[in-house]
Amino acid sequence: MQAARDPAQFLSQLLIGITNGSIIALIALGYTLVYGIIELINFAHGDNFMIGSFVGLTVLSGTFFGIGLFAPITDESGLLLKALGVGMAMLAAMAVCGLLGVGIERVAYKPLRNSPRLAVLITAIGMSFILQNVGLLWKGPAQVPFPDLISGANLLDSGEIVFRYKDLFVIAVTVPLLLALSYFVQNTKQGKAMRAVAQDKEAAAMVGIDVDRTISVTFLLGGMLAGASGVMYGLFNGITVFNVGFTQGLFAFTAAVLGGIGNLTGAVVGGILIGVIAAMSDQYIGVRWTEIMIFAVLILVIVFRPRGLLGDRSAVQGGGE
């Protein structure tokens, strides 16, 4: 096998898979948070991720719908300016996508809360199309380049195994976000309210929990994670495009199902696994087969283990008993 003949290449692909999987895990958390609270598969979530990448690119390029607001931040800018630009892009994307998630919930999902699930599902698909067309009008149909602000140089001296500054950047941003989300859900008053609403909405309302606000907070958190992952995706891959939310959303949805949709730990585990599977498929099978491989994983999980790997434990428990 090729992997046995070149173990360094195999390890490099494994690291790339873990890095990509970290981005997918952040998106998957948005799917699983919403499903855990209101049992809705929010198909607009992937397109919210796309909007996040566009917001980040707008901040870094200093141009909004062709209007120049300030000088763009490029690879020739100083390190401090680059760090400030990336930080501002992340914060702007998280704010916009979080508010967008809340707005979608209030406008599209809340009026249908007691309607049949099919109606809500169709609405989610409709919102996905609307956001895609917003992206199409905003940046056009072609791929849009991101400024090359994060070095692609190898961190390891050996040179055989590749672990770049870009990979370190993604992991360094993802891990604190995951820890912050875990702390929020497990230890804060609002996080406990989310767990209570996920377990029983009517009982939660009877003890004084504002169910509507809790659901809005859930969409806010999911949107913020989508915004952060959108900027990271653009900086990591160097491009974005109006329909990137479909592909990445599919990967993230598969990750959420693989881990056990509704389970926070499962979303992270599923994201890492899907990232590794995609990286290995790219290297050893062929890029054109990767989406088919991910579809195959989704079908196999639905057929043989619909609850996913960790699906026995609900999001209410945050992955713990």
Short mmCIF file of C-alpha atoms in Angstrom, two decimals:
data_model
loop_
_atom_site.label_atom_id
_atom_site.label_comp_id
_atom_site.label_asym_id
_atom_site.label_seq_id
_atom_site.Cartn_x
_atom_site.Cartn_y
_atom_site.Cartn_z
CA MET A 1 0.00 0.00 0.00
CA GLN A 2 1.07 3.57 -0.68
CA ALA A 3 0.59 4.52 2.98
CA ALA A 4 2.96 1.74 4.11
CA ARG A 5 5.56 2.76 1.52
CA ASP A 6 5.53 6.40 2.61
CA PRO A 7 4.53 6.71 6.29
CA ALA A 8 5.64 10.37 6.39
CA GLN A 9 3.10 11.22 3.69
CA PHE A 10 0.46 9.28 5.61
CA LEU A 11 1.19 11.22 8.81
CA SER A 12 1.13 14.52 6.91
CA GLN A 13 -2.29 13.68 5.47
CA LEU A 14 -3.45 12.68 8.94
CA LEU A 15 -2.46 16.11 10.28
CA ILE A 16 -4.19 17.85 7.37
CA GLY A 17 -7.28 15.76 8.07
CA ILE A 18 -7.28 16.74 11.75
CA THR A 19 -6.93 20.41 10.82
CA ASN A 20 -9.73 20.31 8.26
CA GLY A 21 -11.73 18.22 10.70
CA SER A 22 -11.42 20.98 13.29
CA ILE A 23 -13.13 23.43 10.92
CA ILE A 24 -15.81 20.86 10.08
CA ALA A 25 -16.36 20.19 13.80
CA LEU A 26 -17.09 23.87 14.46
CA ILE A 27 -19.74 23.87 11.72
CA ALA A 28 -21.14 20.53 12.92
CA LEU A 29 -21.62 21.97 16.40
CA GLY A 30 -24.09 24.47 14.91
CA TYR A 31 -26.14 21.63 13.43
CA THR A 32 -26.09 19.60 16.62
CA LEU A 33 -26.84 22.52 18.96
CA VAL A 34 -29.99 23.44 17.04
CA TYR A 35 -31.09 19.82 16.65
CA GLY A 36 -30.50 19.17 20.34
CA ILE A 37 -32.80 22.04 21.31
CA ILE A 38 -35.64 22.03 18.76
CA GLU A 39 -34.94 18.86 16.71
CA LEU A 40 -34.52 20.86 13.50
CA ILE A 41 -31.88 20.20 10.84
CA ASN A 42 -30.98 23.77 9.96
CA PHE A 43 -29.93 23.43 6.31
CA ALA A 44 -29.25 27.18 6.17
CA HIS A 45 -26.36 26.72 8.62
CA GLY A 46 -23.83 25.82 5.92
CA ASP A 47 -24.71 28.97 4.01
CA ASN A 48 -24.34 31.01 7.19
CA PHE A 49 -20.78 29.63 7.23
CA MET A 50 -20.33 30.97 3.67
CA ILE A 51 -21.59 34.40 4.75
CA GLY A 52 -19.01 34.30 7.55
CA SER A 53 -16.19 33.75 5.07
CA PHE A 54 -17.49 36.66 2.95
CA VAL A 55 -17.68 38.96 5.98
CA GLY A 56 -14.11 38.04 6.94
CA LEU A 57 -12.91 38.67 3.39
CA THR A 58 -14.71 42.03 3.33
CA VAL A 59 -12.98 43.12 6.53
CA LEU A 60 -9.56 42.03 5.28
CA SER A 61 -9.99 43.56 1.82
CA GLY A 62 -11.48 46.80 3.13
CA THR A 63 -13.99 46.75 0.28
CA PHE A 64 -17.76 46.48 0.67
CA PHE A 65 -19.74 45.95 -2.56
CA GLY A 66 -16.93 47.59 -4.52
CA ILE A 67 -16.64 50.57 -2.19
CA GLY A 68 -13.14 50.91 -0.67
CA LEU A 69 -13.32 51.64 3.04
CA PHE A 70 -9.65 51.32 4.00
CA ALA A 71 -6.39 49.87 2.70
CA PRO A 72 -6.53 46.08 2.33
CA ILE A 73 -4.51 43.87 4.65
CA THR A 74 -2.12 41.83 2.51
CA ASP A 75 0.75 39.37 2.98
CA GLU A 76 3.11 42.36 2.88
CA SER A 77 1.49 44.00 5.92
CA GLY A 78 3.30 43.85 9.24
CA LEU A 79 2.73 40.96 11.67
CA LEU A 80 0.80 43.16 14.12
CA LEU A 81 -1.49 44.47 11.39
CA LYS A 82 -2.07 40.93 10.10
CA ALA A 83 -2.97 39.68 13.60
CA LEU A 84 -5.25 42.66 14.17
CA GLY A 85 -6.91 42.15 10.79
CA VAL A 86 -7.50 38.44 11.38
CA GLY A 87 -8.88 39.14 14.85
CA MET A 88 -11.23 41.82 13.53
CA ALA A 89 -12.35 39.59 10.67
CA MET A 90 -13.12 36.75 13.10
CA LEU A 91 -15.05 38.99 15.48
CA ALA A 92 -17.03 40.65 12.67
CA ALA A 93 -17.90 37.29 11.10
CA MET A 94 -18.96 35.82 14.45
CA ALA A 95 -21.14 38.85 15.22
CA VAL A 96 -22.80 38.97 11.80
CA CYS A 97 -23.38 35.22 11.55
CA GLY A 98 -24.63 34.99 15.13
CA LEU A 99 -27.18 37.75 14.54
CA LEU A 100 -28.06 36.25 11.16
CA GLY A 101 -28.76 32.92 12.85
CA VAL A 102 -31.04 34.62 15.38
CA GLY A 103 -32.79 36.54 12.61
CA ILE A 104 -33.40 33.37 10.59
CA GLU A 105 -34.84 31.66 13.65
CA ARG A 106 -37.16 34.55 14.45
CA VAL A 107 -38.36 35.10 10.87
CA ALA A 108 -38.39 31.62 9.36
CA TYR A 109 -38.54 29.01 12.12
CA LYS A 110 -40.33 30.51 15.10
CA PRO A 111 -43.68 31.04 13.28
CA LEU A 112 -43.58 27.35 12.31
CA ARG A 113 -42.60 25.96 15.70
CA ASN A 114 -45.82 23.99 16.09
CA SER A 115 -46.12 23.07 12.41
CA PRO A 116 -45.30 19.66 10.91
CA ARG A 117 -41.57 19.02 10.64
CA LEU A 118 -41.77 18.84 6.86
CA ALA A 119 -42.87 22.49 6.70
CA VAL A 120 -39.92 23.59 8.83
CA LEU A 121 -37.54 21.43 6.80
CA ILE A 122 -38.72 22.99 3.54
CA THR A 123 -38.33 26.43 5.10
CA ALA A 124 -34.75 25.59 6.09
CA ILE A 125 -33.94 24.55 2.52
CA GLY A 126 -35.55 27.77 1.27
CA MET A 127 -33.40 29.85 3.63
CA SER A 128 -30.36 28.02 2.32
CA PHE A 129 -31.22 29.05 -1.26
CA ILE A 130 -31.82 32.66 -0.17
CA LEU A 131 -28.42 32.90 1.53
CA GLN A 132 -26.71 31.29 -1.47
CA ASN A 133 -28.19 33.95 -3.73
CA VAL A 134 -27.12 36.69 -1.33
CA GLY A 135 -23.58 35.31 -1.60
CA LEU A 136 -23.91 35.13 -5.39
CA LEU A 137 -24.92 38.81 -5.58
CA TRP A 138 -22.24 39.80 -3.08
CA LYS A 139 -19.13 38.18 -4.54
CA GLY A 140 -20.28 36.72 -7.85
CA PRO A 141 -20.17 33.13 -9.15
CA ALA A 142 -16.38 32.71 -9.31
CA GLN A 143 -14.01 31.69 -6.53
CA VAL A 144 -12.74 34.67 -4.56
CA PRO A 145 -9.14 34.65 -3.25
CA PHE A 146 -8.37 35.31 0.41
CA PRO A 147 -5.22 37.27 1.30
CA ASP A 148 -2.34 34.95 2.17
CA LEU A 149 -1.90 36.11 5.77
CA ILE A 150 -0.98 32.81 7.46
CA SER A 151 2.31 31.25 6.41
CA GLY A 152 2.22 27.87 4.72
CA ALA A 153 5.79 27.08 5.81
CA ASN A 154 6.47 23.78 7.56
CA LEU A 155 6.89 23.97 11.35
CA LEU A 156 8.80 20.69 11.58
CA ASP A 157 12.53 20.57 10.88
CA SER A 158 12.54 17.10 9.33
CA GLY A 159 10.66 18.26 6.25
CA GLU A 160 9.21 14.78 5.66
CA ILE A 161 6.17 15.29 7.86
CA VAL A 162 4.35 18.52 7.05
CA PHE A 163 2.68 20.57 9.78
CA ARG A 164 2.31 24.18 8.70
CA TYR A 165 1.68 27.43 10.51
CA LYS A 166 -1.77 27.36 8.88
CA ASP A 167 -2.54 24.06 10.59
CA LEU A 168 -1.36 25.45 13.92
CA PHE A 169 -3.52 28.56 13.43
CA VAL A 170 -6.68 26.52 12.87
CA ILE A 171 -6.06 24.30 15.89
CA ALA A 172 -5.06 27.28 18.07
CA VAL A 173 -8.37 28.99 17.29
CA THR A 174 -10.58 25.90 17.35
CA VAL A 175 -9.55 24.45 20.71
CA PRO A 176 -10.33 27.61 22.78
CA LEU A 177 -13.68 27.97 21.00
CA LEU A 178 -14.59 24.36 21.81
CA LEU A 179 -13.52 24.77 25.44
CA ALA A 180 -15.47 28.03 25.74
CA LEU A 181 -18.60 26.40 24.30
CA SER A 182 -18.25 23.42 26.63
CA TYR A 183 -17.84 25.72 29.64
CA PHE A 184 -20.83 27.81 28.57
CA VAL A 185 -23.14 24.81 28.17
CA GLN A 186 -21.99 23.05 31.32
CA ASN A 187 -21.46 25.85 33.81
CA THR A 188 -23.42 28.99 32.97
CA LYS A 189 -27.04 29.72 33.84
CA GLN A 190 -27.96 30.12 30.18
CA GLY A 191 -26.16 26.90 29.30
CA LYS A 192 -28.12 25.03 31.96
CA ALA A 193 -31.30 26.57 30.54
CA MET A 194 -30.34 25.21 27.11
CA ARG A 195 -29.91 21.76 28.59
CA ALA A 196 -33.25 22.00 30.35
CA VAL A 197 -35.06 23.14 27.18
CA ALA A 198 -33.44 20.34 25.21
CA GLN A 199 -34.73 17.84 27.75
CA ASP A 200 -38.30 19.12 28.08
CA LYS A 201 -39.51 22.52 26.82
CA GLU A 202 -42.79 22.52 28.72
CA ALA A 203 -41.20 21.57 32.02
CA ALA A 204 -38.47 24.18 31.46
CA ALA A 205 -41.11 26.86 30.86
CA MET A 206 -42.97 25.81 34.03
CA VAL A 207 -39.88 26.49 36.16
CA GLY A 208 -39.45 29.97 34.68
CA ILE A 209 -37.01 29.42 31.82
CA ASP A 210 -37.59 31.70 28.83
CA VAL A 211 -37.76 29.07 26.08
CA ASP A 212 -37.84 31.56 23.19
CA ARG A 213 -34.75 33.37 24.44
CA THR A 214 -32.96 30.08 25.02
CA ILE A 215 -33.64 28.97 21.46
CA SER A 216 -32.39 32.34 20.16
CA VAL A 217 -29.19 31.95 22.20
CA THR A 218 -28.71 28.52 20.65
CA PHE A 219 -28.93 29.97 17.13
CA LEU A 220 -26.64 32.82 18.19
CA LEU A 221 -23.96 30.38 19.37
CA GLY A 222 -24.28 28.19 16.28
CA GLY A 223 -24.03 31.22 14.00
CA MET A 224 -20.96 32.54 15.83
CA LEU A 225 -19.19 29.21 15.39
CA ALA A 226 -20.14 29.20 11.71
CA GLY A 227 -18.71 32.72 11.30
CA ALA A 228 -15.41 31.79 12.94
CA SER A 229 -15.08 28.63 10.87
CA GLY A 230 -15.90 30.57 7.68
CA VAL A 231 -12.96 32.94 8.22
CA MET A 232 -10.65 30.06 9.16
CA TYR A 233 -11.67 28.14 6.05
CA GLY A 234 -10.85 31.13 3.84
CA LEU A 235 -7.48 31.78 5.46
CA PHE A 236 -6.60 28.08 5.44
CA ASN A 237 -7.59 27.31 1.84
CA GLY A 238 -6.97 30.75 0.33
CA ILE A 239 -10.36 30.90 -1.42
CA THR A 240 -14.08 31.04 -0.84
CA VAL A 241 -17.08 30.87 -3.15
CA PHE A 242 -20.82 31.48 -2.89
CA ASN A 243 -21.72 27.76 -2.79
CA VAL A 244 -18.97 26.62 -0.43
CA GLY A 245 -21.60 26.28 2.28
CA PHE A 246 -23.21 23.36 0.45
CA THR A 247 -20.09 21.20 0.40
CA GLN A 248 -18.81 22.12 3.83
CA GLY A 249 -22.34 21.97 5.21
CA LEU A 250 -22.71 18.45 3.83
CA PHE A 251 -19.42 17.41 5.45
CA ALA A 252 -20.46 18.99 8.75
CA PHE A 253 -23.94 17.47 8.67
CA THR A 254 -22.39 14.06 8.03
CA ALA A 255 -20.00 14.67 10.94
CA ALA A 256 -22.92 15.54 13.23
CA VAL A 257 -24.81 12.40 12.16
CA LEU A 258 -21.68 10.25 12.48
CA GLY A 259 -20.98 11.51 15.98
CA GLY A 260 -24.64 11.36 17.00
CA ILE A 261 -26.64 14.45 16.09
CA GLY A 262 -27.62 16.31 19.22
CA ASN A 263 -24.40 15.35 21.02
CA LEU A 264 -21.71 18.03 21.38
CA THR A 265 -18.80 15.65 21.88
CA GLY A 266 -20.09 13.54 19.02
CA ALA A 267 -20.01 16.55 16.68
CA VAL A 268 -16.34 17.14 17.45
CA VAL A 269 -15.43 13.46 17.10
CA GLY A 270 -17.43 13.20 13.88
CA GLY A 271 -15.82 16.36 12.49
CA ILE A 272 -12.31 15.07 13.08
CA LEU A 273 -13.18 11.67 11.56
CA ILE A 274 -14.76 13.23 8.47
CA GLY A 275 -11.75 15.52 8.05
CA VAL A 276 -9.38 12.56 8.20
CA ILE A 277 -11.51 10.48 5.81
CA ALA A 278 -11.62 13.38 3.33
CA ALA A 279 -7.85 13.95 3.55
CA MET A 280 -7.07 10.27 3.02
CA SER A 281 -9.50 10.09 0.12
CA ASP A 282 -7.87 13.13 -1.50
CA GLN A 283 -4.43 11.54 -1.27
CA TYR A 284 -5.00 7.84 -1.86
CA ILE A 285 -8.25 7.58 -3.87
CA GLY A 286 -8.64 10.86 -5.70
CA VAL A 287 -10.17 14.28 -5.02
CA ARG A 288 -13.13 13.57 -7.30
CA TRP A 289 -14.11 10.61 -5.10
CA THR A 290 -14.03 12.48 -1.78
CA GLU A 291 -17.60 13.76 -1.81
CA ILE A 292 -18.79 10.29 -2.80
CA MET A 293 -16.87 8.82 0.14
CA ILE A 294 -18.51 11.29 2.52
CA PHE A 295 -21.95 10.49 1.07
CA ALA A 296 -21.19 6.80 1.55
CA VAL A 297 -20.31 7.41 5.21
CA LEU A 298 -23.58 9.30 5.69
CA ILE A 299 -25.61 6.49 4.12
CA LEU A 300 -23.81 3.79 6.10
CA VAL A 301 -24.38 5.61 9.39
CA ILE A 302 -28.06 6.20 8.65
CA VAL A 303 -28.58 2.55 7.65
CA PHE A 304 -26.52 0.76 10.31
CA ARG A 305 -26.25 3.18 13.26
CA PRO A 306 -28.69 6.08 12.90
CA ARG A 307 -27.92 7.25 16.43
CA GLY A 308 -24.27 7.75 15.51
CA LEU A 309 -21.16 6.81 17.46
CA LEU A 310 -22.13 8.67 20.65
CA GLY A 311 -25.83 9.03 20.01
CA ASP A 312 -26.89 7.23 23.16
CA ARG A 313 -26.04 10.39 25.08
CA SER A 314 -27.99 13.54 24.27
CA ALA A 315 -26.89 17.13 23.91
CA VAL A 316 -28.65 17.74 27.21
CA GLN A 317 -25.78 15.93 28.83
CA GLY A 318 -23.20 17.66 26.68
CA GLY A 319 -21.57 14.36 25.95
CA GLY A 320 -21.37 13.33 29.59
CA GLU A 321 -23.61 11.40 31.91
#
